[in-house]
mmCIF file of N, CA and C in Angstrom:
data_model
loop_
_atom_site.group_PDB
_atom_site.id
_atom_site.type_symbol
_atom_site.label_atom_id
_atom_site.label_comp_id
_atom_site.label_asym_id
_atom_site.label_seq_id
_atom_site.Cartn_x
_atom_site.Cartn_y
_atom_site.Cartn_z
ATOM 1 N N UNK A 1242 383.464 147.569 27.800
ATOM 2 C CA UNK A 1242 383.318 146.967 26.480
ATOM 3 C C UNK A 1242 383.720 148.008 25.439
ATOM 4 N N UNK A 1243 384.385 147.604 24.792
ATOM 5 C CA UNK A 1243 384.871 148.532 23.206
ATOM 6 C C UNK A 1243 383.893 149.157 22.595
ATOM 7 N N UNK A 1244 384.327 150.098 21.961
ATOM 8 C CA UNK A 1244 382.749 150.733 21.330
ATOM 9 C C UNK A 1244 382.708 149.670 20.319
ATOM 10 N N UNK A 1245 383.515 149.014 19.374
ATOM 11 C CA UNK A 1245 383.376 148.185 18.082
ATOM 12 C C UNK A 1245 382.363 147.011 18.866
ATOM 13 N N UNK A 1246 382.889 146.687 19.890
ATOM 14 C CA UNK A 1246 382.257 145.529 20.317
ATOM 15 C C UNK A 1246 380.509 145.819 20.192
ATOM 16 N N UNK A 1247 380.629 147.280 20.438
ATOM 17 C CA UNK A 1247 378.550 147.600 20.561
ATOM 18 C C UNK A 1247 378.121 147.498 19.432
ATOM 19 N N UNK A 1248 378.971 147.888 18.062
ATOM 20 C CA UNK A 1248 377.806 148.067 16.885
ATOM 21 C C UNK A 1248 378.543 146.853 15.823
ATOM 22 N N UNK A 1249 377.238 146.338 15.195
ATOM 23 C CA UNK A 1249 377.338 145.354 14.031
ATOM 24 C C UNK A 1249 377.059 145.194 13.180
ATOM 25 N N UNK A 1250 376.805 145.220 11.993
ATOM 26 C CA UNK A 1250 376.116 145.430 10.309
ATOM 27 C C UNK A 1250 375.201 145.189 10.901
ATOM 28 N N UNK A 1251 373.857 145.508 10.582
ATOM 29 C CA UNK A 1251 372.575 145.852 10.313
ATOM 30 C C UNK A 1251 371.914 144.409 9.270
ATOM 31 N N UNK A 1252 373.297 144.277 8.628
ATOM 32 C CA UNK A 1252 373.170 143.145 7.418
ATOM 33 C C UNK A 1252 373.233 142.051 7.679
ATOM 34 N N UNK A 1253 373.641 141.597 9.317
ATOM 35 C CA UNK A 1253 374.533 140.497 9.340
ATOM 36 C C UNK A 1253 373.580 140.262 10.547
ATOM 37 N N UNK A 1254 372.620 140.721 11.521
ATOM 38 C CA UNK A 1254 372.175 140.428 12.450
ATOM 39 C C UNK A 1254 370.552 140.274 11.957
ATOM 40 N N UNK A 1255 369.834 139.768 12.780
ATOM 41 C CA UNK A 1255 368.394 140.174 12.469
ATOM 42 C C UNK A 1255 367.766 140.788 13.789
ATOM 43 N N UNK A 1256 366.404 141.116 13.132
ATOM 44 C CA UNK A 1256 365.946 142.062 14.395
ATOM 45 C C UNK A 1256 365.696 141.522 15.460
ATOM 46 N N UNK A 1257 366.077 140.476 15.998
ATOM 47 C CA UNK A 1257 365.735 140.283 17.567
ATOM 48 C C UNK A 1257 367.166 140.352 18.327
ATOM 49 N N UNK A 1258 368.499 140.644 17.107
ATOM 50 C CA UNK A 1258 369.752 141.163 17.502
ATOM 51 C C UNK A 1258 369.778 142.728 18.429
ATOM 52 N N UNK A 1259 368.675 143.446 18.315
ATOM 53 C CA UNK A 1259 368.955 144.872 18.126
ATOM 54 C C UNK A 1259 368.341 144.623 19.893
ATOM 55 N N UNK A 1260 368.706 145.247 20.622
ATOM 56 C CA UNK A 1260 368.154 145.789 22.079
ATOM 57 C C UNK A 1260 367.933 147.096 21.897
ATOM 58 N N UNK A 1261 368.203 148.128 21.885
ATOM 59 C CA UNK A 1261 367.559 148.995 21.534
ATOM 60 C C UNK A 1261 367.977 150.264 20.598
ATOM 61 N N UNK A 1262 366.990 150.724 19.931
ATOM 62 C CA UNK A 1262 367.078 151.733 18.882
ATOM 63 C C UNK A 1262 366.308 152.921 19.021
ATOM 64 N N UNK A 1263 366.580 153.820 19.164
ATOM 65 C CA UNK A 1263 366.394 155.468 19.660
ATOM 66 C C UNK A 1263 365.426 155.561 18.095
ATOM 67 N N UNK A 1264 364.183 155.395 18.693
ATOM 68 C CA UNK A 1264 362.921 155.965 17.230
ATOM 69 C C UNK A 1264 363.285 157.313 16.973
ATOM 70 N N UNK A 1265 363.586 158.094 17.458
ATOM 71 C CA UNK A 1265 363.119 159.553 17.354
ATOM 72 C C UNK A 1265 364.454 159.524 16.294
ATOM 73 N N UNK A 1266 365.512 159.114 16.077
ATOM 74 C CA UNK A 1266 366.503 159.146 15.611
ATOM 75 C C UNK A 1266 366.651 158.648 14.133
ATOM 76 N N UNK A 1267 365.752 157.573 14.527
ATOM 77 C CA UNK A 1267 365.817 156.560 13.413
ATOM 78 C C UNK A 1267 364.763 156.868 12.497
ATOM 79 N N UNK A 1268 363.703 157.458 12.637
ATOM 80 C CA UNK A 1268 362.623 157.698 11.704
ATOM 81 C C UNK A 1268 363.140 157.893 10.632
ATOM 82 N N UNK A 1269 364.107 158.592 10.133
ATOM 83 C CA UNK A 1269 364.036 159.103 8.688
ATOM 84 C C UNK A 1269 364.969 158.153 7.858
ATOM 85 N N UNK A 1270 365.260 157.100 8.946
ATOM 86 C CA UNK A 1270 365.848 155.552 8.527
ATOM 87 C C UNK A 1270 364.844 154.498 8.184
ATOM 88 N N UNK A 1271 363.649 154.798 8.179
ATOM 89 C CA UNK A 1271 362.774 153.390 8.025
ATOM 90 C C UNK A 1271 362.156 153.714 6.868
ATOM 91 N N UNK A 1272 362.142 152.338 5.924
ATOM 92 C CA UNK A 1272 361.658 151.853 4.994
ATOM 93 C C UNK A 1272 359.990 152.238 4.677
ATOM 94 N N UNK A 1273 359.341 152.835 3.510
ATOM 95 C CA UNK A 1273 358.130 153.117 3.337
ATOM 96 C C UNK A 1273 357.410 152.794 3.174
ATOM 97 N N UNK A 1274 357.847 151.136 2.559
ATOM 98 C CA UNK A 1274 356.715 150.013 1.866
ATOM 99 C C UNK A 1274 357.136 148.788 3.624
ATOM 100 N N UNK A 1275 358.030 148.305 4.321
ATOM 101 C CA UNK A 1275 358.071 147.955 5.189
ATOM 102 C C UNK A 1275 357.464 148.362 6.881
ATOM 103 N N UNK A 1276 358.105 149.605 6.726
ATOM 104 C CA UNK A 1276 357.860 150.226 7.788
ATOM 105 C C UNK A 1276 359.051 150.119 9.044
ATOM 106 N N UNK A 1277 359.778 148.966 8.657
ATOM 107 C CA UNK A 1277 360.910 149.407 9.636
ATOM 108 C C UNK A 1277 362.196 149.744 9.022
ATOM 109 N N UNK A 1278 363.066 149.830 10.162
ATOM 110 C CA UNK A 1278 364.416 150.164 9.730
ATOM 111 C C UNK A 1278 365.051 149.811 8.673
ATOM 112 N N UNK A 1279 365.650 150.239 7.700
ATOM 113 C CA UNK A 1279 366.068 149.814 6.584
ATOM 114 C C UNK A 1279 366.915 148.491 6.596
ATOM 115 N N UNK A 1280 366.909 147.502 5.951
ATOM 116 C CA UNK A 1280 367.816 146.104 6.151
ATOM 117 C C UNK A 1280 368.330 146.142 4.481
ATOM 118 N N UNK A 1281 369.541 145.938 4.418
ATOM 119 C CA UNK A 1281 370.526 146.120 3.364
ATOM 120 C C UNK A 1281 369.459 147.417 2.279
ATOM 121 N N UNK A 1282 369.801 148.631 2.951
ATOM 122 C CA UNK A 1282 369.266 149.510 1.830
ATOM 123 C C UNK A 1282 369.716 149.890 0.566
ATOM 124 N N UNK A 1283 368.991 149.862 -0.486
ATOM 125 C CA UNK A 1283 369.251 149.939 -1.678
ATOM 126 C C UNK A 1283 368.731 151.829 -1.832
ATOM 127 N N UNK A 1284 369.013 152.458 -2.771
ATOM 128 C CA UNK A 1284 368.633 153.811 -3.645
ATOM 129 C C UNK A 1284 368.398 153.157 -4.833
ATOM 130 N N UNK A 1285 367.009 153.941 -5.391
ATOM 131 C CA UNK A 1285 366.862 153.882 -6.545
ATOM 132 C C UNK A 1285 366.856 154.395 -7.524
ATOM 133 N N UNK A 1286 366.595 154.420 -8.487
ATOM 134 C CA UNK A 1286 366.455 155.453 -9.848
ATOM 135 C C UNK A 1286 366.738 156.924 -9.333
ATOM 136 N N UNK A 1287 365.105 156.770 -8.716
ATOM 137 C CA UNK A 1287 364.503 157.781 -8.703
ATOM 138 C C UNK A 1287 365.048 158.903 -7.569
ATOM 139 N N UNK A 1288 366.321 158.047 -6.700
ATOM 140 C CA UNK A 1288 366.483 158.664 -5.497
ATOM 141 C C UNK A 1288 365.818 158.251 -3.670
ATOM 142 N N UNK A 1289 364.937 157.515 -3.878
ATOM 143 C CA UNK A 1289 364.753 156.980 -2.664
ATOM 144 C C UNK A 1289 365.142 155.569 -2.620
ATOM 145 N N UNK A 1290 365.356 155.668 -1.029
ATOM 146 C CA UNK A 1290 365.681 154.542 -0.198
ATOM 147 C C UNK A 1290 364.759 153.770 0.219
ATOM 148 N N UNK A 1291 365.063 152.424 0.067
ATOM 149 C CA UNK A 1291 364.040 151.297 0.579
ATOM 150 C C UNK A 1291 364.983 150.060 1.217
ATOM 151 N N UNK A 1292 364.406 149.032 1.580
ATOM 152 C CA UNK A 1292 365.246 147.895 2.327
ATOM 153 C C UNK A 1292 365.347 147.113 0.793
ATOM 154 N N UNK A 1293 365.831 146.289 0.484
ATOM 155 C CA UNK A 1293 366.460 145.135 -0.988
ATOM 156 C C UNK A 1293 365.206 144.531 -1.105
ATOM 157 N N UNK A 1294 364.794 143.848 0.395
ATOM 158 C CA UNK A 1294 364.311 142.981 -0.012
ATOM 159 C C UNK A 1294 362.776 143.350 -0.452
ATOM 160 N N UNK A 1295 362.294 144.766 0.191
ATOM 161 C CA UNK A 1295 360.558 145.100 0.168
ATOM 162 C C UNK A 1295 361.171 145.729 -1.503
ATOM 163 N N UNK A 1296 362.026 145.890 -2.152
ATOM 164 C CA UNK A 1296 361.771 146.791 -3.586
ATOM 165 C C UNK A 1296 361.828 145.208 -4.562
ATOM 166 N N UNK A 1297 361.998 144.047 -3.892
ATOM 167 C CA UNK A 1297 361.573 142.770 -4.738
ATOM 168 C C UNK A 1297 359.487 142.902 -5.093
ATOM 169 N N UNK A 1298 359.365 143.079 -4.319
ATOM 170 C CA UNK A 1298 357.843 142.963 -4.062
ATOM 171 C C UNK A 1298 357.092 144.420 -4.660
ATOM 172 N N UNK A 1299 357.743 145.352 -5.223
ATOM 173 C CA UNK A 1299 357.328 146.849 -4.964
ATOM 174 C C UNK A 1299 357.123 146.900 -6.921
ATOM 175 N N UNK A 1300 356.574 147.253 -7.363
ATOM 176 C CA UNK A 1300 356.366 147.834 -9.019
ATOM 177 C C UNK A 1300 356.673 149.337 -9.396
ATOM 178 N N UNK A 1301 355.938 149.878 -8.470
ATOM 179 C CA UNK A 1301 356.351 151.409 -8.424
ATOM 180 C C UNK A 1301 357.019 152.250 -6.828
ATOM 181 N N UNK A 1302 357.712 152.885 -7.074
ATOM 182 C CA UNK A 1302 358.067 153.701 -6.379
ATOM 183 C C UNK A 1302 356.809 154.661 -5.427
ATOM 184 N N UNK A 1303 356.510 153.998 -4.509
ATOM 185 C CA UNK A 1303 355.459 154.922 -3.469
ATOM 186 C C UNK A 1303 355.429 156.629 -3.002
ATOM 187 N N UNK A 1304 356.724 156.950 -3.304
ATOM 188 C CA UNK A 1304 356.894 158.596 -3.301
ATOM 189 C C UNK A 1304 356.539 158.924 -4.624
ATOM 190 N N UNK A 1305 357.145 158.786 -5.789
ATOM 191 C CA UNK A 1305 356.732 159.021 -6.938
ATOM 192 C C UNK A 1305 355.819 158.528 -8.150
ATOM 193 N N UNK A 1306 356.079 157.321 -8.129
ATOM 194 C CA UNK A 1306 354.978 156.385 -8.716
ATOM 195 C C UNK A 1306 355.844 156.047 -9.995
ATOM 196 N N UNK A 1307 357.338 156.212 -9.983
ATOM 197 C CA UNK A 1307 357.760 155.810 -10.787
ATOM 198 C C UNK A 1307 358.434 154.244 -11.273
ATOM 199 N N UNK A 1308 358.559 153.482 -12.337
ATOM 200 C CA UNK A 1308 358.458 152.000 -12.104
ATOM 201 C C UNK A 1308 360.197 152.127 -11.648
ATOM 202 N N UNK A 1309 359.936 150.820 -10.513
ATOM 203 C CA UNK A 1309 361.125 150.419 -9.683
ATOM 204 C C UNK A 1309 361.842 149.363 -10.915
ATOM 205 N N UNK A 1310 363.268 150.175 -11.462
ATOM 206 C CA UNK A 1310 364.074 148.933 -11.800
ATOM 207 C C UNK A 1310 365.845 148.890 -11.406
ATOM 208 N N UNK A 1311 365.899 150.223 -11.697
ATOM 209 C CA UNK A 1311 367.312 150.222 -10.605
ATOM 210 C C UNK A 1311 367.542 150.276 -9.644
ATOM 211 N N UNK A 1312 368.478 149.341 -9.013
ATOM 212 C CA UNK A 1312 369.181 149.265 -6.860
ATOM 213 C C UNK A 1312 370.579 149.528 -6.978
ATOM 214 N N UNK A 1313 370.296 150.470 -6.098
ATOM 215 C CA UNK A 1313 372.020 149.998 -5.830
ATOM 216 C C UNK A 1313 372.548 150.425 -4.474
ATOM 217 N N UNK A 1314 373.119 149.587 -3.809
ATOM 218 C CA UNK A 1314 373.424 149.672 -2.188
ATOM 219 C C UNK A 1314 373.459 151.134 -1.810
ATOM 220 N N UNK A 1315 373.049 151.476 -0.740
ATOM 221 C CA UNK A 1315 372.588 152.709 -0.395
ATOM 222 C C UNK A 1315 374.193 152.952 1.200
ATOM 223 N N UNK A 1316 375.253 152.806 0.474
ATOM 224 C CA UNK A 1316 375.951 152.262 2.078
ATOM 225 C C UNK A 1316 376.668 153.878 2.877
ATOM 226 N N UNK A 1317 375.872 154.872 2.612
ATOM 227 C CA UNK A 1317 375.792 155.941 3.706
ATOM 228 C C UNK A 1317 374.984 155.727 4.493
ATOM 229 N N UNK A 1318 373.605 155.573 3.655
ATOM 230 C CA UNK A 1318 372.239 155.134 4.866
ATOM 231 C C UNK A 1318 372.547 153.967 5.851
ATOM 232 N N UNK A 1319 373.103 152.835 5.159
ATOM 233 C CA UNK A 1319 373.694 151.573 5.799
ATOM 234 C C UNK A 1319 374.545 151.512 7.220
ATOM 235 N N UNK A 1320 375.470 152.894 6.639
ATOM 236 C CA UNK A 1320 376.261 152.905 7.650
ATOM 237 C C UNK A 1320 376.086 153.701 9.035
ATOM 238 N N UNK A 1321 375.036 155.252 8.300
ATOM 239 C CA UNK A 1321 374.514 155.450 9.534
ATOM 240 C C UNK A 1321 373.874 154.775 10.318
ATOM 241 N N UNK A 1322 372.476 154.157 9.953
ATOM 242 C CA UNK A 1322 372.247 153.492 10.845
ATOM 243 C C UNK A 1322 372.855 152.419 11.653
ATOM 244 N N UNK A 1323 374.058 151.613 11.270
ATOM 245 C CA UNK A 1323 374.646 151.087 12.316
ATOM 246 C C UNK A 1323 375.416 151.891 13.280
ATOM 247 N N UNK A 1324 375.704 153.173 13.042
ATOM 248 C CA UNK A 1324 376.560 154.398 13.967
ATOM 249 C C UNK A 1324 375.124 154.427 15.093
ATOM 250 N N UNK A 1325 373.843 154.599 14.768
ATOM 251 C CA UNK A 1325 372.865 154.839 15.713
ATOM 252 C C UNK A 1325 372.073 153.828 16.645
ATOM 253 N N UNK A 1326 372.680 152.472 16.376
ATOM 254 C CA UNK A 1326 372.087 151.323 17.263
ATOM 255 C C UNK A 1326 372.858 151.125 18.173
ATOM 256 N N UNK A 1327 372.409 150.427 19.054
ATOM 257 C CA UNK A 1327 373.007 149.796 20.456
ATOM 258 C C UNK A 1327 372.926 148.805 20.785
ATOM 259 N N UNK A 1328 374.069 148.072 20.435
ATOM 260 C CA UNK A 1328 373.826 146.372 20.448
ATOM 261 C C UNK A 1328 373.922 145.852 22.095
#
């Protein structure tokens, strides 16, 4: 099988897509207010990363405590983590 064939946006699958994901790898990929792997990650203001959809629900920033109003696609984080899954 092609390597393209193994990996797929992160964006485009959901999690019962994923067979398996190397934790030890991925930790510093998961979301703070979710708890898992980041799903379409956004950066904010302030510099941290969260998933789009948990910074809908979020007021302040949990590392800093600063108020959440700017996103904007985070697509290094995005892309590593699809370099580190195994479809």
């Amino acid at each position: 099988m092609a390597e393209t064939n193994l990996h797929k946006s992160l964006s485009n699958s959901s999690q019962e897509d994923i067979i398996y994901v190397d934790e030890q790898y991925n930790s510093p990929f998961k979301c703070s207010i979710c708890r898992r792997i980041f799903r379409d990650p956004v950066i904010t203001q302030c510099g941290h990363t969260f998933c789009r959809k948990c910074t809908s629900s979020a007021i302040l920033c949990p590392y800093d405590q600063q108020v959440l109003q700017t996103f904007v696609s985070n697509y290094i984080v995005a892309e590593q983590i699809n370099t580190l899954l195994v479809w």
